[in-house]
Coordinates of C-alpha atoms and ligand atoms in Angstrom, one line a residue:
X1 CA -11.8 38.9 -85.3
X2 CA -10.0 39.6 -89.0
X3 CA -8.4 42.5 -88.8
X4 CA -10.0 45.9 -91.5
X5 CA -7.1 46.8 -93.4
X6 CA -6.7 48.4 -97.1
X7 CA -5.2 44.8 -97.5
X8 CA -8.4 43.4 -96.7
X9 CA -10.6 45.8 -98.7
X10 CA -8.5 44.6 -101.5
X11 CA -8.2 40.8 -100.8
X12 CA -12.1 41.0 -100.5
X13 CA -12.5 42.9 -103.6
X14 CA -10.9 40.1 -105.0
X15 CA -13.8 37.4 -103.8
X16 CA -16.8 39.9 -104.6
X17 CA -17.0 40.8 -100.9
X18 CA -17.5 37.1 -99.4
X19 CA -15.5 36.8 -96.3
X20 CA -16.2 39.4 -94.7
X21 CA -17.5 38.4 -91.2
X22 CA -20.2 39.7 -89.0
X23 CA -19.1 42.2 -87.1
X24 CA -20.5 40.9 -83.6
X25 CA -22.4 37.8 -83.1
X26 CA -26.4 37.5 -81.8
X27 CA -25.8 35.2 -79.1
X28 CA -28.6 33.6 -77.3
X29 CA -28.2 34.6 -73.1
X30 CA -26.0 31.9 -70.9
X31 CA -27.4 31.1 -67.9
X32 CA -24.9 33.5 -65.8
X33 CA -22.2 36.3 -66.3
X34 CA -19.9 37.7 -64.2
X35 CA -21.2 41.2 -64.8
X36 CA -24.2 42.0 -66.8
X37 CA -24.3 45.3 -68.4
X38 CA -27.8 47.0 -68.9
X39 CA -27.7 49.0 -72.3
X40 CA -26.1 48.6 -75.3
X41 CA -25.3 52.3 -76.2
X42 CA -22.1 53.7 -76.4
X43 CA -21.5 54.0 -72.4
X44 CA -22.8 50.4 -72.0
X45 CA -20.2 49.4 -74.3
X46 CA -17.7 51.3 -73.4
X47 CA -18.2 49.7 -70.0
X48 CA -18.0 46.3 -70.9
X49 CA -15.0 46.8 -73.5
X50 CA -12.4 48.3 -70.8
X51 CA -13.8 45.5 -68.4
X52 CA -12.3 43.8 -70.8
X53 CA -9.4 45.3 -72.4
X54 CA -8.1 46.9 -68.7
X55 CA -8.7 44.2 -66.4
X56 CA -9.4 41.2 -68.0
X57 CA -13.0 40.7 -67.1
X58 CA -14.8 39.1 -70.4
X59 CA -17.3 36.9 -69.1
X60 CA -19.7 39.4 -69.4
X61 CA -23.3 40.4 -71.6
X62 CA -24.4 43.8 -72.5
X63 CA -28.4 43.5 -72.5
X64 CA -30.3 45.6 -74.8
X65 CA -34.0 46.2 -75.4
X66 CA -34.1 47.3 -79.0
X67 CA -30.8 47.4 -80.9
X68 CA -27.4 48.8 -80.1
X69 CA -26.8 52.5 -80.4
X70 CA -30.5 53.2 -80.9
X71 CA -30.9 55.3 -78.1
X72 CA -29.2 58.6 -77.6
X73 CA -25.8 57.2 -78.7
X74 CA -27.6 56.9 -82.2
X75 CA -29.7 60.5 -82.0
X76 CA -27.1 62.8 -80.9
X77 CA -25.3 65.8 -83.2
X78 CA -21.8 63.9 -82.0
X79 CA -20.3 67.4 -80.8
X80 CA -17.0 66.1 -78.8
X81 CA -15.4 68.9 -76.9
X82 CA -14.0 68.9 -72.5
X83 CA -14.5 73.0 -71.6
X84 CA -16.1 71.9 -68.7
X85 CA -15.3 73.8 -66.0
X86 CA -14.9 72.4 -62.6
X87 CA -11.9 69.8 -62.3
X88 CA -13.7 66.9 -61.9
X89 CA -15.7 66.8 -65.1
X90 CA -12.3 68.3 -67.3
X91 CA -10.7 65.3 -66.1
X92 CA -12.6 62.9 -67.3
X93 CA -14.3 64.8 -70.2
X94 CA -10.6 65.3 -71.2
X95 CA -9.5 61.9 -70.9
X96 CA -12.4 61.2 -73.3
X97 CA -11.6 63.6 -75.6
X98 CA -7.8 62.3 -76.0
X99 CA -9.6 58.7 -76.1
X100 CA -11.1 60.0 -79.4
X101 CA -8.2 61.2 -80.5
X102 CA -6.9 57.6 -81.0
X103 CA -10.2 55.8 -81.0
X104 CA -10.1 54.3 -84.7
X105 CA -7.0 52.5 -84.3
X106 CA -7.6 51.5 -80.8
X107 CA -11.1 49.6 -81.9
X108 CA -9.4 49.2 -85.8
X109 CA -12.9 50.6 -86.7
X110 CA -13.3 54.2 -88.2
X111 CA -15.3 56.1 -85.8
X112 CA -14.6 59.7 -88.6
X113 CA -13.4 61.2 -85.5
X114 CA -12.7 64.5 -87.0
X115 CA -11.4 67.1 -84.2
X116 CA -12.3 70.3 -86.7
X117 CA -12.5 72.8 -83.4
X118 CA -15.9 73.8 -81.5
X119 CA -16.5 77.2 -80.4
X120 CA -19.4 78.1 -78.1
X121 CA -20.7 81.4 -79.0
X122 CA -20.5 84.4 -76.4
X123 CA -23.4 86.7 -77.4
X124 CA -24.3 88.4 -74.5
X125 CA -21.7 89.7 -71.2
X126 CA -23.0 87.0 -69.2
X127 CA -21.8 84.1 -71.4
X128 CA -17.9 86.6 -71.9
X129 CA -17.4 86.3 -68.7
X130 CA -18.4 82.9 -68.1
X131 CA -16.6 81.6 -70.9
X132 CA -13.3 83.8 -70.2
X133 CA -13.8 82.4 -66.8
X134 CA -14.4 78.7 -68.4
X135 CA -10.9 79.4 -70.3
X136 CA -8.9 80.4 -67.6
X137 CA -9.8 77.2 -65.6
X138 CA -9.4 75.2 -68.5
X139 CA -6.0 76.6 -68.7
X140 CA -5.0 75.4 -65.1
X141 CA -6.6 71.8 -65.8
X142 CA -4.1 71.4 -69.1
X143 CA -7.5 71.3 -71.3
X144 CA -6.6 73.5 -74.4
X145 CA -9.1 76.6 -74.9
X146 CA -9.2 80.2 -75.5
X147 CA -11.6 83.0 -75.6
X148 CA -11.6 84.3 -79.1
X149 CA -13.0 87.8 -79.9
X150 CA -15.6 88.2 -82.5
X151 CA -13.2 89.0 -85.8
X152 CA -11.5 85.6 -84.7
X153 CA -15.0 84.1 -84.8
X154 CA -15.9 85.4 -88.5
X155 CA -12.3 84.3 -89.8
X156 CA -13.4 80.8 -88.4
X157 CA -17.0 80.9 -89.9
X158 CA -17.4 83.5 -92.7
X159 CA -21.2 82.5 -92.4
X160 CA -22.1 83.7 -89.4
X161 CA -23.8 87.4 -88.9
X162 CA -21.4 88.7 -86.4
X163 CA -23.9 91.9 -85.6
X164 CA -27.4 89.9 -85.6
X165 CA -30.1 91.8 -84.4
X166 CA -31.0 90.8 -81.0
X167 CA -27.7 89.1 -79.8
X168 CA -24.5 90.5 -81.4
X169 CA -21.8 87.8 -81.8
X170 CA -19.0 89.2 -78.8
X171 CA -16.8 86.2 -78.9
X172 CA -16.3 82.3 -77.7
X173 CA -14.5 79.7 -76.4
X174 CA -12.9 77.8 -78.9
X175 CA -11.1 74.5 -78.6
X176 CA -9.5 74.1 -81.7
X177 CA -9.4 69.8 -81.0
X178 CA -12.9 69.5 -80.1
X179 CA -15.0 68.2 -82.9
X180 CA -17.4 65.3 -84.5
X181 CA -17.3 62.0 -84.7
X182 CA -19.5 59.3 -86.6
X183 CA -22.0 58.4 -83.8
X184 CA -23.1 54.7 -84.6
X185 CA -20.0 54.2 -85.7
X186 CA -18.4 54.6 -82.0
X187 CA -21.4 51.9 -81.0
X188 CA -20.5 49.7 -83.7
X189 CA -16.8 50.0 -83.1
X190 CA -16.8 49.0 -79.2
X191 CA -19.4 46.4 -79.9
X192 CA -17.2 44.4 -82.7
X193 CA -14.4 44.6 -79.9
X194 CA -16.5 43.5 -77.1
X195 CA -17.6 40.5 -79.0
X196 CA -14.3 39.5 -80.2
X197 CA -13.4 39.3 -76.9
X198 CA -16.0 37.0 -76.0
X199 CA -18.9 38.8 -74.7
X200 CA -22.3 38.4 -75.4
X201 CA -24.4 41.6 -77.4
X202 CA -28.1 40.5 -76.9
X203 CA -30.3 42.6 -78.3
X204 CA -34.0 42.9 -78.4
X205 CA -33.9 41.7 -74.7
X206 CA -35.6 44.1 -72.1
X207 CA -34.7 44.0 -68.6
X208 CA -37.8 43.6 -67.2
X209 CA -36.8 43.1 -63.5
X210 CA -33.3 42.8 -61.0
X211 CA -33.5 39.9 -58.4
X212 CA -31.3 40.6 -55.0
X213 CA -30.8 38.6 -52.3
X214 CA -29.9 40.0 -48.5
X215 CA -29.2 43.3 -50.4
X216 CA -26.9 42.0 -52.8
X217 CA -27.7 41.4 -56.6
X218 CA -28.3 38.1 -58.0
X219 CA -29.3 38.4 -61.4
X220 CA -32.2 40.0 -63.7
X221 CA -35.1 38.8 -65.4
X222 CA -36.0 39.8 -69.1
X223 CA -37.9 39.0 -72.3
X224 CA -35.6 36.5 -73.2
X225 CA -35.5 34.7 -69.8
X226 CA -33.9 34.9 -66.2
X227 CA -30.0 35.5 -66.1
X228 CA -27.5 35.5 -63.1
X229 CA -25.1 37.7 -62.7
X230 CA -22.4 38.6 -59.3
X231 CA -22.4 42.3 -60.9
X232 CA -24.6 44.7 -62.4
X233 CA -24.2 47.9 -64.2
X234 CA -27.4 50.4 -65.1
X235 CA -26.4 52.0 -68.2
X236 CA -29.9 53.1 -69.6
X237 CA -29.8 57.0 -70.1
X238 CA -33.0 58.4 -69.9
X239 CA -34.5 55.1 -68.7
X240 CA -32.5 55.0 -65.1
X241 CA -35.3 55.7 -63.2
X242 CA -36.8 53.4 -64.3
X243 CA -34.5 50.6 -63.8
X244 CA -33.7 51.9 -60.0
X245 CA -36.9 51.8 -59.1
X246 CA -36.9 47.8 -60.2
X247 CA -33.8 47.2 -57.8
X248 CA -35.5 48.9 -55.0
X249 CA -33.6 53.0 -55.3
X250 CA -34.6 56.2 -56.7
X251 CA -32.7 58.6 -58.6
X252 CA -32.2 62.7 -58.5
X253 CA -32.9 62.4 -62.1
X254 CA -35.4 63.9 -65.0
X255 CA -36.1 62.7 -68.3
X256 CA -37.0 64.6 -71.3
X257 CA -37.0 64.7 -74.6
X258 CA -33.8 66.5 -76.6
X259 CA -34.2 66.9 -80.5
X260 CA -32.4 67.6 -83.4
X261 CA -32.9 68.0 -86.9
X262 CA -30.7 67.8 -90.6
X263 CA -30.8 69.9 -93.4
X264 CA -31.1 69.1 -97.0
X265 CA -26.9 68.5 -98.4
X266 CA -25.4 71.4 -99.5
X267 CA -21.5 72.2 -100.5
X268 CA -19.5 72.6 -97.9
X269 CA -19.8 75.8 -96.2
X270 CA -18.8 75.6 -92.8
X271 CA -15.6 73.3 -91.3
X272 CA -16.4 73.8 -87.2
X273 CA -19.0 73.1 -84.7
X274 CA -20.6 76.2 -83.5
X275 CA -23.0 76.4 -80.2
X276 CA -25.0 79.3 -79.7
X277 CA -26.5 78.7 -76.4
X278 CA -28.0 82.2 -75.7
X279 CA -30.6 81.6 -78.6
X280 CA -30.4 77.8 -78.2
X281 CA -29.1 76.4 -81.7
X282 CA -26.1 74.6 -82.2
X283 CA -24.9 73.4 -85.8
X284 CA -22.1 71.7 -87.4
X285 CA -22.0 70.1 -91.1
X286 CA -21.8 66.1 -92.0
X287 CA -19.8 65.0 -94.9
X288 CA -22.7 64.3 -96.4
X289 CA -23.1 68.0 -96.5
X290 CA -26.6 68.3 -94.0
X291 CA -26.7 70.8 -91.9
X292 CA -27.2 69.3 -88.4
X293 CA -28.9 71.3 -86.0
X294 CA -30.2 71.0 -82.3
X295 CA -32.1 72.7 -80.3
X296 CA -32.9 72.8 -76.2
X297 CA -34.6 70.3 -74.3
X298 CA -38.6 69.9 -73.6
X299 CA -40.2 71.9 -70.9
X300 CA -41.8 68.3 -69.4
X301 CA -40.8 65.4 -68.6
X302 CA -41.5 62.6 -70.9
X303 CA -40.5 59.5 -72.8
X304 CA -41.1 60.3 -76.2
X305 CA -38.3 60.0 -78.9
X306 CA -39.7 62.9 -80.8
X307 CA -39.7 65.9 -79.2
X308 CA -42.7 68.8 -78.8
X309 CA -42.7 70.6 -82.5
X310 CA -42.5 74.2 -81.6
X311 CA -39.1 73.6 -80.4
X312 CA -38.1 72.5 -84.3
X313 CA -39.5 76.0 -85.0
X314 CA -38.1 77.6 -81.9
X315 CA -34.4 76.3 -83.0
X316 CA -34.5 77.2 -86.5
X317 CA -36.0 80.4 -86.1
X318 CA -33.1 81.1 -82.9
X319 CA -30.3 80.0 -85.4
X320 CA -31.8 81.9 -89.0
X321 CA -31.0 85.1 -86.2
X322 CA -26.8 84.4 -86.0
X323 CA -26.7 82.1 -90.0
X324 CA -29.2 84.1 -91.8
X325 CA -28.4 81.9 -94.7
X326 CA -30.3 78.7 -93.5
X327 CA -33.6 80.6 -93.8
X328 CA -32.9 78.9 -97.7
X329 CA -32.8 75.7 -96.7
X330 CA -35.2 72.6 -96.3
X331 CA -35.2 70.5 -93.5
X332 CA -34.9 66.4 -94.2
X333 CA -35.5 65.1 -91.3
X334 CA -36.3 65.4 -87.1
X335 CA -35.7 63.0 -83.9
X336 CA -35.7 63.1 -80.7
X337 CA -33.8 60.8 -77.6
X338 CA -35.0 60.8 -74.0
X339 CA -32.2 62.5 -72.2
X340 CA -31.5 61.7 -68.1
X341 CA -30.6 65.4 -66.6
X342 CA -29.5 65.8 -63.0
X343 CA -29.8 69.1 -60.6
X344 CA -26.5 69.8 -61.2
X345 CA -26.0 68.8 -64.8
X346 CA -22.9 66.4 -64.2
X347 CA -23.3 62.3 -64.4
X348 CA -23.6 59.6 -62.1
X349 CA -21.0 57.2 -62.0
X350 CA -21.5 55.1 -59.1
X351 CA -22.3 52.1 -56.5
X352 CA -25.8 52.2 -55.1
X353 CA -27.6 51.0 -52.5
X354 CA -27.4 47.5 -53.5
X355 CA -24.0 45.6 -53.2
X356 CA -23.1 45.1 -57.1
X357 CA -25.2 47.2 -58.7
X358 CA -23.5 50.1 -60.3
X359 CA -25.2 53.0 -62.0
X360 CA -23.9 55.2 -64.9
X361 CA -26.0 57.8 -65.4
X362 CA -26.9 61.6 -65.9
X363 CA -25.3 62.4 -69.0
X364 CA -27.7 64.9 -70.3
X365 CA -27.8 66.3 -73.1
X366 CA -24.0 66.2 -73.4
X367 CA -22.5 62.4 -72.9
X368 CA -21.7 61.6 -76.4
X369 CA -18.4 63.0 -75.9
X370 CA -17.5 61.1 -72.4
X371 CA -18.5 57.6 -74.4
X372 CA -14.8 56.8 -73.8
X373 CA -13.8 58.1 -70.6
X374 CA -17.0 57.1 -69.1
X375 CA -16.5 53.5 -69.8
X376 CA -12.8 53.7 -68.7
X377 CA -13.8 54.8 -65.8
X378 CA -16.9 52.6 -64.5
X379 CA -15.3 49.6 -65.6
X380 CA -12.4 50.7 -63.4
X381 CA -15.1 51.1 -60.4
X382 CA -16.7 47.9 -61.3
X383 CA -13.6 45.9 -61.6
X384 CA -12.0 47.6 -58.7
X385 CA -14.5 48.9 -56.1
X386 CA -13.4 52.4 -56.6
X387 CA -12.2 54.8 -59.7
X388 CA -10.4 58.3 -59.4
X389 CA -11.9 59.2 -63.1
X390 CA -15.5 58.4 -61.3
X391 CA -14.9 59.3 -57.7
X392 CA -16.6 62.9 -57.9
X393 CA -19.6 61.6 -59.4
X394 CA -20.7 59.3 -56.6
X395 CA -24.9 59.4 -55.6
X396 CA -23.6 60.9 -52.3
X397 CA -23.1 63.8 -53.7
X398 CA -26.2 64.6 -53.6
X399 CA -26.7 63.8 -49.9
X400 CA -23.5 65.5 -48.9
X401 CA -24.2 68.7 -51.2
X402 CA -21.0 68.4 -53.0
X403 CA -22.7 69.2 -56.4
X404 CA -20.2 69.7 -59.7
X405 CA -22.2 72.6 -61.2
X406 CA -22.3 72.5 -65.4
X407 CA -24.8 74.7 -65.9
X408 CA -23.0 76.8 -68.2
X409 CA -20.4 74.1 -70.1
X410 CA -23.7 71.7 -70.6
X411 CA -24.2 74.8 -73.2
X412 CA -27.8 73.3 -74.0
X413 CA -30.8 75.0 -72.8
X414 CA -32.7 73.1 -69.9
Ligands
LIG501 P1 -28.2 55.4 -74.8 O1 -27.4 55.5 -76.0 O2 -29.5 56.0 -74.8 O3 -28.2 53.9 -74.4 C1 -29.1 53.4 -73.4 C2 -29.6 52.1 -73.9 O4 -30.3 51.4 -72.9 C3 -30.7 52.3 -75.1 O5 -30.2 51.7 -76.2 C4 -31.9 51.7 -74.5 O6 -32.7 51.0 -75.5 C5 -31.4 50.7 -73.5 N1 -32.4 50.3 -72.5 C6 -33.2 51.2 -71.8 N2 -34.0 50.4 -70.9 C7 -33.6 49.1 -71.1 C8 -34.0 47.9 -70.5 N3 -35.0 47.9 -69.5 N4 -33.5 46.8 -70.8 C9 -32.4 46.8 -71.8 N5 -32.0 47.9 -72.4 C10 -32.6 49.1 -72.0 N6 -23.9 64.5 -76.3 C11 -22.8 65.1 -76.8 O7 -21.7 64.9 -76.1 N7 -22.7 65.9 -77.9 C12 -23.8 66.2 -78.6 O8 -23.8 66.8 -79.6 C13 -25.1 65.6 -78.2 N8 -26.2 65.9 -78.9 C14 -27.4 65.3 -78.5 C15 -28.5 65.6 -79.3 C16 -29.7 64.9 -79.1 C17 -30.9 65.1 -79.9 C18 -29.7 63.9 -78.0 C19 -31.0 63.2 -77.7 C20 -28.6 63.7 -77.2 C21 -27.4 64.4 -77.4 N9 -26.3 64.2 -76.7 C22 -25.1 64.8 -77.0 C23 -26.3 63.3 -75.5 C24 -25.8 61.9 -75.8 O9 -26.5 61.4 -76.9 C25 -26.1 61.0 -74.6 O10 -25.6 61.6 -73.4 C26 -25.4 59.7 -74.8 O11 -25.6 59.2 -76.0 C27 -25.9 58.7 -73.7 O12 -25.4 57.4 -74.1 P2 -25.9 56.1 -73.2 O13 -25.1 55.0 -73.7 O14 -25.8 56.5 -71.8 O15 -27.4 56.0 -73.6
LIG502 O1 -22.8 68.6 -75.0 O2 -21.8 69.6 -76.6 C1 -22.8 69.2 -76.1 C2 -24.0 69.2 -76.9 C3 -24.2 69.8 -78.1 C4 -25.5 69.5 -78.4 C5 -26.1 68.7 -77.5 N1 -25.1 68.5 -76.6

């Protein structure tokens, strides 16, 4: 893989832009892998680059029914922030976070991570003393938050109506290196790495079914043929149900539809990430000057990548309440992503009940943030058997009652 470089933006200047390589290859399927990897978003990938980079483990595909970072990975509003607030989760939504921090160079791709703060609006006493409480655990797991009062807020974002009309703004938890980062570009990034290192990124090929054999995994059939593999990692989001019930499990898992929406570009006019989860509306600015918005999460369950349309109104009308001033503004475009929510709003990272299938999982609404962490730690519990980043998360929790409750950090409505 050549390396990017302002020496090579310059050399290729030079030779009107022709050696400039593709950035993975489309590779047709060998006949077996060590691991196969289902899902080429930015877990998936994750997963199969600190295989990998950590332990070595390259002789592996990452299978992909459409094309990478086209599910959620590719449809999210990129907010990156770790004020979780049971240990568990801050660890490795923490470890994520500081994984951003040095993502570009690690990948030498420019994932525009841009840590510009996030602060999740307090706007009634419920959500003060959550989030002071949120703060104050954060402050014990070394995760750096605070609870800001409301003069602290307008300072931060002069646009904001600190008194709006049904739910005054009374503070929030700010973490001042909590931010964005370019979505597909964290996809794009791990997949160029992954294929430099000599795995296989085969898109447009569904999984369709997973063979086993005296309980153990052998291999998976898809569109583009049969392929063996000793291990097996479900990395589908909202899909996962479907893909346990193929190898034989279920899941405590719901899918449904999450959208979000930009605005028409306008100057710049606001440099943080602001949730408002009491009237469901969060909103941060691209550099292309859009306003991006979201909004909560359907009331079914459902596949679509749309999203029912009274929740576009829903949002914008909750968010015109605390920024008056987008009432002025057009709307360009709407999306949606199917999003895989558990009971207790944490993921799954875990073995199942087949030897060498592995299951990552669960992420909600909020798992654009963990891409890194995730990956560094299922590839640690794939290559190892076991992963203290993923040990909380098992499936047994769920059996044993030993739930990590996120309710309140997932900050979107459910
Ligand atoms: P995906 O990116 O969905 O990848 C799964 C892949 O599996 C897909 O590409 C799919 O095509 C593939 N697949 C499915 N079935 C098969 C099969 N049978 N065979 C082969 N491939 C298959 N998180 C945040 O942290 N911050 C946010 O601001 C945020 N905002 C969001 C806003 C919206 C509108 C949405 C929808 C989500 C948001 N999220 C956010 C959540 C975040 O996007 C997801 O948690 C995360 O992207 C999940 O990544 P993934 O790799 O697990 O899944
Ligand atoms: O998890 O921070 C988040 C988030 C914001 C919008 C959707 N999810």
């Amino acid at each position: 893989m050549k390396r990017y470089s302002a020496f090579a933006i310059a050399r290729e200047a030079l030779r009107y832009h022709s050696g400039w390589e593709r950035a993975w290859r489309a590779p047709e399927p060998k006949a077996k892998y060590d691991v196969i990897i289902v899902g080429a978003g930015g877990h998936g990938l994750a997963t199969a680059y600190y295989l990998g980079k950590r332990f070595g483990i390259t002789n592996v595909a990452v299978l992909e029914k459409g094309w990478l970072g086209g599910g959620n990975t590719g449809r999210n509003t990129t907010i990156i922030r770790s004020n979780y607030l049971q240990d568990p989760s801050a660890a490795i939504y923490e470890k994520s976070r500081s994984l951003y921090e040095e993502l570009s160079q690690e990948l030498n791709y420019n994932v525009m991570f841009s840590p510009r703060g996030v602060i999740m609006l307090a706007q009634t006493q419920h959500e003060v003393r959550g989030y002071l409480r949120t703060a104050h655990a954060n402050a014990l797991q070394d995760v750096k938050t605070e609870f800001i009062g409301p003069a602290k807020v307008k300072e931060l974002v002069p646009i904001i109506d600190i008194d709006g009309p049904r739910y005054p703004v009374l503070g929030g938890l700010w973490q001042a290196r909590g931010g964005t980062a370019r979505h597909d570009a964290v996809a794009w990034g791990y997949a160029r790495a992954c294929s430099a290192m000599g795995m296989d990124i085969i898109q447009k090929c569904e999984v369709k079914a997973i063979r086993q054999q005296g309980g153990k995994v052998t291999g998976v059939d898809t569109t583009k043929g049969p392929i063996d593999c000793d291990q097996l990692g479900i990395v589908v989001a909202g899909h996962s149900g479907v893909l346990a019930e193929m190898a034989g499990f279920r899941l405590p898992i719901e899918s449904v539809a999450l959208q979000a929406l930009v605005s028409e570009p306008i100057k710049p006019c606001m440099d943080v990430v602001v949730m408002a989860n009491t009237v469901h509306g969060y909103m941060s600015q691209s550099d292309k000057g859009e306003m991006v918005i979201g909004g909560g999460t359907d009331g079914y369950n459902n596949y679509t990548q749309r999203g029912s349309f009274h929740h576009i109104e829903e949002t914008v009308r909750a968010l015109i309440e605390t920024f008056p001033m987008i009432s002025r503004l057009k709307m360009l475009r709407q999306w949606g992503g199917i999003v895989d929510i558990t009971g207790d709003r944490s993921p799954i990272l875990s073995k199942t009940p087949v030897e060498g299938i592995f299951i990552n999982c669960g992420w909600g609404t909020g798992g654009f943030k963990a891409i890194p962490g995730s990956g560094w730690g299922m590839a640690e519990l794939i290559a190892k058997g076991h992963s203290p980043l993923t040990e909380a998360f098992s499936l047994d929790r769920f059996r044993e009652g030993r739930f990590i409750d996120e309710s309140v950090a997932a900050g979107v409505a459910h």
